[in-house]
Amino acid sequence: MNSIRIWNMRAARIVPSSRYSEGPKEAPSRAPESLQRIVRVDHAGEYAADRIYAGQMAVLRDKTPASEAIREMWETEKEHLVEFERVMRDKRVRPTALLPIWNLAGFAVGAGSALLGAKAAMACTVAVEEVIEEHYNDQLRILMNDENFDDSELLNTISKIRDDEVAHRDAGSEFGGKEATESYPSVTNLLKMGLRTAIWLSERF
Ligand SMILES: [Fe+2]
Ligand SMILES: [Fe+2]
């Protein structure tokens, strides 16, 4: 046995065998287009929600009895955003190109509603969360009826976040938001229409 062959045999022994069995690390595969749309729009929605509460708190600060409840809802929205940022990374989904617009529009809607008072800010929450509950329920229905979809973790994430949004809607109602939406149905419907348009756009662009 020549010296080169002996050296090769020694080298082979000191290399962990798993290094060969694992092979090159594969990048996670990209989610199908329909799933990409779902993740993209949910991330956009949570991003906009964060901006709405930022706008409300910039105006209301700690000046109203509703401030604490609004701050708590804002904290939940930040957690939702972090969660969808993770899902986007895992599934290799790009964010919507419209984030800069949702940044400004979200803040403007939040600050604008808060300038009319805490009740109007809560009315904004009620109207937004009514649309978002419907949106997340639609997604859950689509995913559960898709026989090729088996990501139970994503289903749990969406249903847990949907429950948080329902709790926000109820908190908004407790602070008089529901009454305010009923007093100004045209403003409420305009806001809901804008939100449904933003959902449609964020899925596609
Ligand atoms: Fe949220
Ligand atoms: Fe929410």
Tab-separated table of C-alpha atoms and ligand atoms in Angstrom:
chain	number	residue	atom	x	y	z
A	1	MET	CA	0.000	0.000	0.000
A	2	ASN	CA	1.598	3.264	-1.015
A	3	SER	CA	1.787	6.281	1.283
A	4	ILE	CA	-0.761	8.343	-0.685
A	5	ARG	CA	-3.394	5.619	-0.350
A	6	ILE	CA	-2.763	5.311	3.426
A	7	TRP	CA	-3.117	9.112	3.808
A	8	ASN	CA	-6.434	9.050	1.880
A	9	MET	CA	-7.804	6.272	4.119
A	10	ARG	CA	-6.877	8.260	7.264
A	11	ALA	CA	-8.438	11.417	5.856
A	12	ALA	CA	-11.641	9.512	5.099
A	13	ARG	CA	-11.831	8.291	8.721
A	14	ILE	CA	-11.604	11.753	10.262
A	15	VAL	CA	-14.349	13.231	8.071
A	16	PRO	CA	-17.770	12.678	9.708
A	17	SER	CA	-19.793	10.360	7.491
A	18	SER	CA	-22.896	12.582	7.881
A	19	ARG	CA	-21.111	15.191	5.827
A	20	TYR	CA	-21.540	12.924	2.844
A	21	SER	CA	-25.026	11.653	3.623
A	22	GLU	CA	-26.550	15.130	4.100
A	23	GLY	CA	-25.401	16.508	0.758
A	24	PRO	CA	-25.611	20.221	-0.051
A	25	LYS	CA	-28.132	22.163	2.028
A	26	GLU	CA	-31.242	22.857	-0.057
A	27	ALA	CA	-32.927	26.243	-0.057
A	28	PRO	CA	-36.599	26.018	1.004
A	29	SER	CA	-38.802	25.661	-2.062
A	30	ARG	CA	-40.960	28.583	-3.079
A	31	ALA	CA	-44.638	28.368	-2.130
A	32	PRO	CA	-47.191	28.052	-4.971
A	33	GLU	CA	-48.514	31.362	-6.339
A	34	SER	CA	-51.879	31.095	-4.542
A	35	LEU	CA	-50.135	30.594	-1.198
A	36	GLN	CA	-47.680	33.398	-1.923
A	37	ARG	CA	-50.620	35.757	-2.384
A	38	ILE	CA	-52.099	34.700	0.945
A	39	VAL	CA	-48.868	35.256	2.855
A	40	ARG	CA	-48.097	38.513	1.019
A	41	VAL	CA	-51.457	40.104	1.747
A	42	ASP	CA	-51.448	38.992	5.391
A	43	HIS	CA	-48.004	40.474	5.930
A	44	ALA	CA	-49.178	43.715	4.250
A	45	GLY	CA	-52.272	43.815	6.491
A	46	GLU	CA	-50.310	43.363	9.696
A	47	TYR	CA	-47.805	45.981	8.526
A	48	ALA	CA	-50.643	48.446	7.878
A	49	ALA	CA	-52.235	47.612	11.253
A	50	ASP	CA	-48.960	48.486	12.978
A	51	ARG	CA	-48.941	51.828	11.140
A	52	ILE	CA	-52.622	52.561	12.012
A	53	TYR	CA	-51.909	52.133	15.733
A	54	ALA	CA	-48.692	54.155	15.405
A	55	GLY	CA	-50.807	56.986	13.978
A	56	GLN	CA	-53.452	56.679	16.699
A	57	MET	CA	-50.913	56.668	19.525
A	58	ALA	CA	-48.999	59.611	18.009
A	59	VAL	CA	-52.200	61.653	18.441
A	60	LEU	CA	-53.823	60.180	21.552
A	61	ARG	CA	-50.678	59.360	23.595
A	62	ASP	CA	-51.761	58.632	27.191
A	63	LYS	CA	-54.450	61.315	27.189
A	64	THR	CA	-57.596	59.127	27.004
A	65	PRO	CA	-59.041	56.179	28.962
A	66	ALA	CA	-58.810	54.173	25.719
A	67	SER	CA	-55.049	54.744	25.343
A	68	GLU	CA	-54.014	51.682	27.336
A	69	ALA	CA	-56.312	49.390	25.309
A	70	ILE	CA	-55.008	50.884	22.049
A	71	ARG	CA	-51.395	50.411	23.167
A	72	GLU	CA	-52.114	46.748	24.003
A	73	MET	CA	-53.686	46.177	20.582
A	74	TRP	CA	-50.668	47.800	18.957
A	75	GLU	CA	-48.352	45.376	20.793
A	76	THR	CA	-50.377	42.438	19.421
A	77	GLU	CA	-50.136	43.842	15.893
A	78	LYS	CA	-46.349	44.044	16.220
A	79	GLU	CA	-46.312	40.336	17.163
A	80	HIS	CA	-48.522	39.515	14.160
A	81	LEU	CA	-46.129	41.390	11.899
A	82	VAL	CA	-43.090	39.509	13.244
A	83	GLU	CA	-44.965	36.237	12.732
A	84	PHE	CA	-45.766	36.980	9.081
A	85	GLU	CA	-42.205	38.196	8.458
A	86	ARG	CA	-41.092	34.738	9.606
A	87	VAL	CA	-43.655	32.967	7.380
A	88	MET	CA	-42.532	35.088	4.415
A	89	ARG	CA	-38.891	34.105	4.976
A	90	ASP	CA	-39.769	30.408	5.418
A	91	LYS	CA	-41.874	30.282	2.256
A	92	ARG	CA	-39.672	32.654	0.247
A	93	VAL	CA	-42.509	35.093	-0.430
A	94	ARG	CA	-41.667	38.643	-1.419
A	95	PRO	CA	-43.487	41.499	0.319
A	96	THR	CA	-45.940	43.614	-1.636
A	97	ALA	CA	-44.354	46.474	-3.565
A	98	LEU	CA	-47.034	48.706	-2.019
A	99	LEU	CA	-45.594	48.724	1.532
A	100	PRO	CA	-44.441	52.386	1.275
A	101	ILE	CA	-48.039	53.359	0.408
A	102	TRP	CA	-49.503	51.277	3.263
A	103	ASN	CA	-46.970	52.892	5.582
A	104	LEU	CA	-48.313	56.379	4.804
A	105	ALA	CA	-51.969	55.397	4.357
A	106	GLY	CA	-52.027	53.344	7.590
A	107	PHE	CA	-50.497	56.154	9.628
A	108	ALA	CA	-52.859	58.717	8.040
A	109	VAL	CA	-55.966	56.606	8.766
A	110	GLY	CA	-54.798	56.033	12.366
A	111	ALA	CA	-53.880	59.644	13.064
A	112	GLY	CA	-56.926	60.985	11.186
A	113	SER	CA	-59.368	58.832	13.144
A	114	ALA	CA	-57.668	59.699	16.444
A	115	LEU	CA	-57.898	63.428	15.669
A	116	LEU	CA	-61.696	62.975	15.791
A	117	GLY	CA	-61.360	61.454	19.272
A	118	ALA	CA	-60.861	58.097	20.985
A	119	LYS	CA	-64.344	56.889	19.986
A	120	ALA	CA	-63.578	57.508	16.306
A	121	ALA	CA	-60.243	55.717	16.704
A	122	MET	CA	-62.116	52.732	18.145
A	123	ALA	CA	-64.685	52.943	15.326
A	124	CYS	CA	-61.774	52.647	12.903
A	125	THR	CA	-60.616	49.506	14.747
A	126	VAL	CA	-64.121	47.987	14.657
A	127	ALA	CA	-64.531	48.641	10.914
A	128	VAL	CA	-61.037	47.383	10.057
A	129	GLU	CA	-61.319	44.247	12.184
A	130	GLU	CA	-64.734	43.357	10.749
A	131	VAL	CA	-63.158	43.238	7.294
A	132	ILE	CA	-60.043	41.440	8.541
A	133	GLU	CA	-62.048	38.750	10.347
A	134	GLU	CA	-63.952	38.085	7.119
A	135	HIS	CA	-60.648	38.083	5.169
A	136	TYR	CA	-58.921	35.561	7.475
A	137	ASN	CA	-62.039	33.341	7.522
A	138	ASP	CA	-62.076	33.327	3.697
A	139	GLN	CA	-58.402	32.293	3.657
A	140	LEU	CA	-58.943	29.527	6.213
A	141	ARG	CA	-61.855	28.179	4.152
A	142	ILE	CA	-59.744	28.194	0.961
A	143	LEU	CA	-56.757	26.494	2.611
A	144	MET	CA	-58.825	23.857	4.423
A	145	ASN	CA	-60.603	22.948	1.169
A	146	ASP	CA	-57.316	22.654	-0.736
A	147	GLU	CA	-56.378	18.974	-0.794
A	148	ASN	CA	-52.767	19.821	-1.709
A	149	PHE	CA	-52.345	22.055	1.325
A	150	ASP	CA	-51.052	20.376	4.480
A	151	ASP	CA	-49.336	23.146	6.451
A	152	SER	CA	-51.178	22.918	9.758
A	153	GLU	CA	-48.726	25.390	11.332
A	154	LEU	CA	-49.839	28.133	8.932
A	155	LEU	CA	-53.501	27.287	9.551
A	156	ASN	CA	-52.912	27.622	13.304
A	157	THR	CA	-51.077	30.913	12.819
A	158	ILE	CA	-53.895	32.402	10.751
A	159	SER	CA	-56.656	31.194	13.058
A	160	LYS	CA	-54.819	32.427	16.180
A	161	ILE	CA	-54.283	35.855	14.590
A	162	ARG	CA	-57.932	35.902	13.410
A	163	ASP	CA	-58.984	35.349	17.044
A	164	ASP	CA	-56.774	38.257	18.167
A	165	GLU	CA	-58.409	40.508	15.546
A	166	VAL	CA	-61.869	39.506	16.786
A	167	ALA	CA	-60.755	40.436	20.320
A	168	HIS	CA	-59.616	43.829	18.976
A	169	ARG	CA	-63.010	44.354	17.324
A	170	ASP	CA	-64.727	43.567	20.644
A	171	ALA	CA	-62.395	45.910	22.562
A	172	GLY	CA	-63.203	48.643	20.040
A	173	SER	CA	-66.924	48.038	20.562
A	174	GLU	CA	-66.558	48.251	24.349
A	175	PHE	CA	-65.053	51.726	23.993
A	176	GLY	CA	-67.978	52.935	21.873
A	177	GLY	CA	-66.514	52.137	18.464
A	178	LYS	CA	-69.455	50.059	17.256
A	179	GLU	CA	-71.949	52.837	18.044
A	180	ALA	CA	-69.747	55.304	16.178
A	181	THR	CA	-69.601	53.063	13.072
A	182	GLU	CA	-73.414	52.897	13.115
A	183	SER	CA	-73.700	56.673	13.503
A	184	TYR	CA	-71.507	57.279	10.448
A	185	PRO	CA	-72.307	54.407	8.050
A	186	SER	CA	-71.000	56.182	4.955
A	187	VAL	CA	-67.555	56.811	6.520
A	188	THR	CA	-67.483	53.216	7.784
A	189	ASN	CA	-68.410	51.820	4.365
A	190	LEU	CA	-65.818	54.009	2.663
A	191	LEU	CA	-63.116	52.744	5.029
A	192	LYS	CA	-64.172	49.124	4.464
A	193	MET	CA	-64.196	49.608	0.702
A	194	GLY	CA	-60.693	51.128	0.848
A	195	LEU	CA	-59.511	48.188	2.923
A	196	ARG	CA	-60.950	45.593	0.529
A	197	THR	CA	-59.241	47.402	-2.344
A	198	ALA	CA	-55.943	47.393	-0.417
A	199	ILE	CA	-56.341	43.627	0.152
A	200	TRP	CA	-56.979	43.031	-3.541
A	201	LEU	CA	-53.940	45.121	-4.539
A	202	SER	CA	-51.584	43.604	-1.952
A	203	GLU	CA	-52.325	40.071	-3.165
A	204	ARG	CA	-51.323	41.002	-6.706
A	205	PHE	CA	-48.526	43.621	-6.559
B	1	FE	FE	-53.149	41.882	13.366
B	2	FE	FE	-55.940	43.786	15.074
